[in-house]
PDB file of C-alpha atoms in Angstrom:
ATOM      1  CA  MET T  50     -11.924  56.403  39.233  1.00 56.00           C
ATOM      2  CA  SER T  51      -9.415  57.679  37.123  1.00 85.00           C
ATOM      3  CA  GLU T  52      -8.563  56.204  33.388  1.00 88.00           C
ATOM      4  CA  MET T  53      -4.997  55.239  35.273  1.00 91.00           C
ATOM      5  CA  LYS T  54      -6.244  53.712  37.778  1.00 93.00           C
ATOM      6  CA  GLU T  55      -8.997  51.538  35.876  1.00 95.00           C
ATOM      7  CA  ILE T  56      -6.033  50.821  33.108  1.00 96.00           C
ATOM      8  CA  CYS T  57      -3.822  49.105  35.966  1.00 95.00           C
ATOM      9  CA  SER T  58      -6.760  47.044  37.338  1.00 95.00           C
ATOM     10  CA  ILE T  59      -7.233  45.439  34.163  1.00 96.00           C
ATOM     11  CA  ILE T  60      -3.484  45.378  33.235  1.00 96.00           C
ATOM     12  CA  ASN T  61      -4.143  43.301  37.031  1.00 95.00           C
ATOM     13  CA  GLN T  62      -6.827  41.454  35.945  1.00 95.00           C
ATOM     14  CA  ARG T  63      -5.233  40.437  33.138  1.00 94.00           C
ATOM     15  CA  LEU T  64      -2.325  39.260  34.669  1.00 94.00           C
ATOM     16  CA  LEU T  65      -4.115  37.590  37.632  1.00 92.00           C
ATOM     17  CA  LEU T  66      -5.651  35.366  34.014  1.00 94.00           C
ATOM     18  CA  VAL T  67      -3.124  34.257  32.585  1.00 94.00           C
ATOM     19  CA  LEU T  68      -2.152  31.926  36.065  1.00 91.00           C
ATOM     20  CA  ASP T  69      -5.242  30.120  34.496  1.00 93.00           C
ATOM     21  CA  VAL T  70      -3.396  29.711  31.238  1.00 94.00           C
ATOM     22  CA  ALA T  71      -0.414  28.631  33.830  1.00 91.00           C
ATOM     23  CA  LEU T  72      -2.695  26.067  35.015  1.00 89.00           C
ATOM     24  CA  TYR T  73      -3.587  24.866  31.915  1.00 91.00           C
ATOM     25  CA  LYS T  74      -0.900  24.600  29.880  1.00 90.00           C
ATOM     26  CA  ILE T  75       1.100  23.090  33.062  1.00 86.00           C
ATOM     27  CA  HIS T  76      -2.123  20.364  33.302  1.00 85.00           C
ATOM     28  CA  ASN T  77      -1.984  19.636  29.328  1.00 88.00           C
ATOM     29  CA  ASN T  78       1.805  19.401  29.524  1.00 87.00           C
ATOM     30  CA  GLN T  79       1.420  22.705  26.870  1.00 91.00           C
ATOM     31  CA  PRO T  80       4.845  24.821  26.315  1.00 93.00           C
ATOM     32  CA  ILE T  81       3.887  28.634  28.188  1.00 93.00           C
ATOM     33  CA  GLU T  82       5.183  29.744  25.347  1.00 93.00           C
ATOM     34  CA  ASP T  83       2.326  30.100  22.187  1.00 93.00           C
ATOM     35  CA  ILE T  84       3.940  31.776  19.353  1.00 95.00           C
ATOM     36  CA  LEU T  85       0.399  31.303  16.967  1.00 95.00           C
ATOM     37  CA  GLN T  86      -1.541  32.687  19.936  1.00 92.00           C
ATOM     38  CA  GLU T  87       0.660  35.173  20.245  1.00 94.00           C
ATOM     39  CA  LYS T  88       0.711  35.828  15.928  1.00 96.00           C
ATOM     40  CA  ARG T  89      -3.250  36.194  16.528  1.00 94.00           C
ATOM     41  CA  ILE T  90      -2.843  38.527  19.357  1.00 93.00           C
ATOM     42  CA  LEU T  91      -0.975  41.246  17.514  1.00 94.00           C
ATOM     43  CA  VAL T  92      -2.451  40.848  14.706  1.00 95.00           C
ATOM     44  CA  HIS T  93      -5.669  41.436  16.129  1.00 93.00           C
ATOM     45  CA  SER T  94      -4.417  44.535  18.791  1.00 92.00           C
ATOM     46  CA  LYS T  95      -3.975  46.083  15.011  1.00 94.00           C
ATOM     47  CA  TYR T  96      -6.851  45.306  13.733  1.00 94.00           C
ATOM     48  CA  VAL T  97      -8.744  47.370  17.271  1.00 93.00           C
ATOM     49  CA  ALA T  98      -6.209  49.837  17.166  1.00 93.00           C
ATOM     50  CA  TYR T  99      -7.103  50.662  13.322  1.00 93.00           C
ATOM     51  CA  LYS T 100     -11.093  50.238  14.416  1.00 94.00           C
ATOM     52  CA  HIS T 101     -10.441  53.104  17.694  1.00 93.00           C
ATOM     53  CA  GLY T 102      -8.144  55.470  15.767  1.00 95.00           C
ATOM     54  CA  LEU T 103      -5.067  54.247  17.626  1.00 96.00           C
ATOM     55  CA  ASN T 104      -1.431  54.067  16.072  1.00 96.00           C
ATOM     56  CA  GLU T 105      -1.314  50.134  15.319  1.00 95.00           C
ATOM     57  CA  GLU T 106       2.097  49.566  15.205  1.00 95.00           C
ATOM     58  CA  SER T 107       2.878  51.420  19.148  1.00 96.00           C
ATOM     59  CA  LEU T 108      -0.415  49.284  20.271  1.00 96.00           C
ATOM     60  CA  ALA T 109       0.160  46.157  18.903  1.00 96.00           C
ATOM     61  CA  ASN T 110       3.849  46.891  20.931  1.00 96.00           C
ATOM     62  CA  PHE T 111       2.011  47.235  24.058  1.00 97.00           C
ATOM     63  CA  PHE T 112       0.285  43.557  23.872  1.00 96.00           C
ATOM     64  CA  SER T 113       3.574  42.498  22.280  1.00 96.00           C
ATOM     65  CA  MET T 114       5.015  43.711  25.811  1.00 96.00           C
ATOM     66  CA  LEU T 115       1.993  42.778  27.788  1.00 96.00           C
ATOM     67  CA  MET T 116       3.010  39.204  26.401  1.00 96.00           C
ATOM     68  CA  VAL T 117       6.319  39.515  28.088  1.00 96.00           C
ATOM     69  CA  ALA T 118       5.317  39.810  31.139  1.00 95.00           C
ATOM     70  CA  ALA T 119       2.092  37.647  31.290  1.00 95.00           C
ATOM     71  CA  LYS T 120       4.494  35.173  30.054  1.00 95.00           C
ATOM     72  CA  LEU T 121       6.912  36.248  33.125  1.00 94.00           C
ATOM     73  CA  VAL T 122       4.068  35.514  35.645  1.00 93.00           C
ATOM     74  CA  GLN T 123       3.441  31.710  34.198  1.00 93.00           C
ATOM     75  CA  TYR T 124       7.501  30.861  34.208  1.00 92.00           C
ATOM     76  CA  ARG T 125       7.733  31.882  37.382  1.00 91.00           C
ATOM     77  CA  PHE T 126       4.298  29.985  38.039  1.00 87.00           C
ATOM     78  CA  PHE T 127       6.186  27.477  36.174  1.00 85.00           C
ATOM     79  CA  ALA T 128       8.894  27.402  38.625  1.00 85.00           C
ATOM     80  CA  LYS T 129       7.011  27.789  41.679  1.00 82.00           C
ATOM     81  CA  THR T 130       4.968  24.958  41.363  1.00 77.00           C
ATOM     82  CA  LEU T 131       7.750  22.492  39.849  1.00 72.00           C
ATOM     83  CA  ILE T 132      10.586  23.884  42.438  1.00 69.00           C
ATOM     84  CA  TYR T 133       7.306  23.207  45.653  1.00 62.00           C
ATOM     85  CA  GLN T 134       5.933  19.749  43.603  1.00 60.00           C
ATOM     86  CA  HIS T 135       2.793  20.436  43.618  1.00 65.00           C
ATOM     87  CA  GLU T 136       0.188  18.707  41.348  1.00 66.00           C
ATOM     88  CA  VAL T 137      -2.426  20.387  39.709  1.00 66.00           C
ATOM     89  CA  ASP T 138      -5.568  20.004  40.458  1.00 71.00           C
ATOM     90  CA  SER T 139      -7.648  18.870  37.634  1.00 76.00           C
ATOM     91  CA  GLN T 140     -10.652  20.704  39.694  1.00 76.00           C
ATOM     92  CA  LEU T 141      -8.932  23.925  39.398  1.00 79.00           C
ATOM     93  CA  VAL T 142      -7.463  24.315  35.680  1.00 86.00           C
ATOM     94  CA  LYS T 143     -10.508  26.220  33.478  1.00 92.00           C
ATOM     95  CA  ASP T 144     -11.322  25.731  30.228  1.00 91.00           C
ATOM     96  CA  LEU T 145      -8.354  27.868  28.270  1.00 92.00           C
ATOM     97  CA  ASN T 146     -10.762  28.856  24.829  1.00 91.00           C
ATOM     98  CA  GLY T 147     -14.228  28.724  26.296  1.00 94.00           C
ATOM     99  CA  ASN T 148     -13.465  30.787  29.841  1.00 94.00           C
ATOM    100  CA  VAL T 149      -9.722  32.689  29.634  1.00 96.00           C
ATOM    101  CA  ARG T 150      -9.057  33.394  26.431  1.00 94.00           C
ATOM    102  CA  PRO T 151     -12.960  35.355  26.303  1.00 96.00           C
ATOM    103  CA  ALA T 152     -12.101  36.733  29.774  1.00 96.00           C
ATOM    104  CA  LEU T 153      -8.650  37.813  27.505  1.00 95.00           C
ATOM    105  CA  ASN T 154      -9.940  39.564  25.243  1.00 94.00           C
ATOM    106  CA  LYS T 155     -12.730  41.161  26.947  1.00 95.00           C
ATOM    107  CA  LEU T 156     -10.125  42.638  29.554  1.00 96.00           C
ATOM    108  CA  GLY T 157      -7.707  44.022  26.067  1.00 94.00           C
ATOM    109  CA  GLN T 158     -10.772  45.156  25.015  1.00 93.00           C
ATOM    110  CA  GLN T 159     -11.663  47.160  27.911  1.00 95.00           C
ATOM    111  CA  LEU T 160      -8.128  47.931  28.192  1.00 96.00           C
ATOM    112  CA  ILE T 161      -7.970  49.648  24.696  1.00 95.00           C
ATOM    113  CA  SER T 162     -10.908  51.705  25.262  1.00 94.00           C
ATOM    114  CA  LEU T 163      -9.470  52.637  27.895  1.00 95.00           C
ATOM    115  CA  ILE T 164      -6.190  53.785  26.615  1.00 96.00           C
ATOM    116  CA  LYS T 165      -8.054  56.218  23.367  1.00 95.00           C
ATOM    117  CA  GLN T 166     -10.346  57.494  25.985  1.00 95.00           C
ATOM    118  CA  LYS T 167      -6.969  58.768  28.588  1.00 95.00           C
ATOM    119  CA  ILE T 168      -5.188  59.916  25.632  1.00 96.00           C
ATOM    120  CA  GLU T 169      -8.094  61.987  23.701  1.00 94.00           C
ATOM    121  CA  ILE T 170      -8.895  63.094  27.618  1.00 93.00           C
ATOM    122  CA  ASN T 171      -5.604  64.087  28.524  1.00 93.00           C
ATOM    123  CA  GLY T 172      -2.558  62.779  24.974  1.00 94.00           C
ATOM    124  CA  PRO T 173      -0.246  60.323  26.130  1.00 96.00           C
ATOM    125  CA  PHE T 174       1.225  58.555  28.865  1.00 97.00           C
ATOM    126  CA  THR T 175       3.833  60.640  30.446  1.00 96.00           C
ATOM    127  CA  GLU T 176       6.610  59.703  32.815  1.00 97.00           C
ATOM    128  CA  ASN T 177       4.614  62.101  35.320  1.00 95.00           C
ATOM    129  CA  GLU T 178       2.143  59.250  35.660  1.00 95.00           C
ATOM    130  CA  TRP T 179       5.220  55.959  36.215  1.00 96.00           C
ATOM    131  CA  ASP T 180       5.173  56.365  40.231  1.00 94.00           C
ATOM    132  CA  GLN T 181       1.167  55.250  39.639  1.00 93.00           C
ATOM    133  CA  PHE T 182       2.222  52.661  37.181  1.00 95.00           C
ATOM    134  CA  MET T 183       4.226  51.517  39.731  1.00 94.00           C
ATOM    135  CA  GLN T 184       2.075  51.329  42.829  1.00 92.00           C
ATOM    136  CA  MET T 185      -0.940  50.186  40.872  1.00 93.00           C
ATOM    137  CA  THR T 186       0.234  47.516  38.905  1.00 91.00           C
ATOM    138  CA  SER T 187       0.649  45.122  41.502  1.00 82.00           C
ATOM    139  CA  ASN T 188       1.716  41.636  40.461  1.00 76.00           C
ATOM    140  CA  ASP T 189       4.949  40.403  42.193  1.00 80.00           C
ATOM    141  CA  CYS T 190       6.079  37.657  39.918  1.00 82.00           C
ATOM    142  CA  LEU T 191       7.448  41.388  37.816  1.00 91.00           C
ATOM    143  CA  SER T 192       9.980  43.579  38.521  1.00 92.00           C
ATOM    144  CA  SER T 193      10.322  47.246  38.622  1.00 93.00           C
ATOM    145  CA  ALA T 194      12.542  46.718  35.773  1.00 94.00           C
ATOM    146  CA  GLU T 195       9.756  44.697  33.716  1.00 94.00           C
ATOM    147  CA  LYS T 196       6.785  46.831  35.009  1.00 95.00           C
ATOM    148  CA  ARG T 197       8.756  49.794  33.520  1.00 96.00           C
ATOM    149  CA  TYR T 198       9.320  48.294  29.796  1.00 96.00           C
ATOM    150  CA  LEU T 199       5.525  47.510  30.223  1.00 96.00           C
ATOM    151  CA  PHE T 200       5.305  51.216  31.249  1.00 97.00           C
ATOM    152  CA  GLU T 201       7.105  52.372  28.201  1.00 98.00           C
ATOM    153  CA  SER T 202       5.464  51.026  26.123  1.00 97.00           C
ATOM    154  CA  LEU T 203       1.761  52.615  27.751  1.00 97.00           C
ATOM    155  CA  LYS T 204       3.872  55.771  26.274  1.00 97.00           C
ATOM    156  CA  GLN T 205       4.303  55.084  22.937  1.00 97.00           C
ATOM    157  CA  ILE T 206       0.945  55.036  22.451  1.00 97.00           C
ATOM    158  CA  ARG T 207      -0.785  57.599  20.219  1.00 96.00           C
ATOM    159  CA  LEU T 208      -3.827  57.892  18.282  1.00 95.00           C
ATOM    160  CA  ASN T 209      -3.749  57.614  14.321  1.00 90.00           C
ATOM    161  CA  ASP T 210      -2.805  61.219  13.692  1.00 78.00           C
ATOM    162  CA  GLU T 211      -0.168  61.737  15.958  1.00 62.00           C
ATOM    163  CA  LYS T 212       3.050  60.960  15.992  1.00 54.00           C
TER     164      LYS T 212
END
């Protein structure tokens, strides 16, 4: 599997997992936006970028855009739940801190490793990869424009010694 296919697969997996985050938040009457959690993720992404030799700001920007995409998915899922007045079955709600966030963290680590590997072997992401990214990023809750913003942030990621 090519790096781009693997990267898109992980992005898709992360965007599916955020539905579990949304279910948990809906069930527990919590807001979708969690500023403290987002700050923790961005600080951690910079630390991991540094450890992997990636530019900290460019990777943090990508994770920021990934969180925007995740919130859009959650808000849209939340809206569908309200519109159709679905009750959230408590048996479907997964443990956010015990199961879902660790899974998201693991996927994040894999994503960072693949991004670094891709950049080291083939250089930064380029416009030539947009069609492939668009086709393989399968979440229907994101528009083409929203996927474009995510891709643009992916294109900006560099190794630490590159500008």
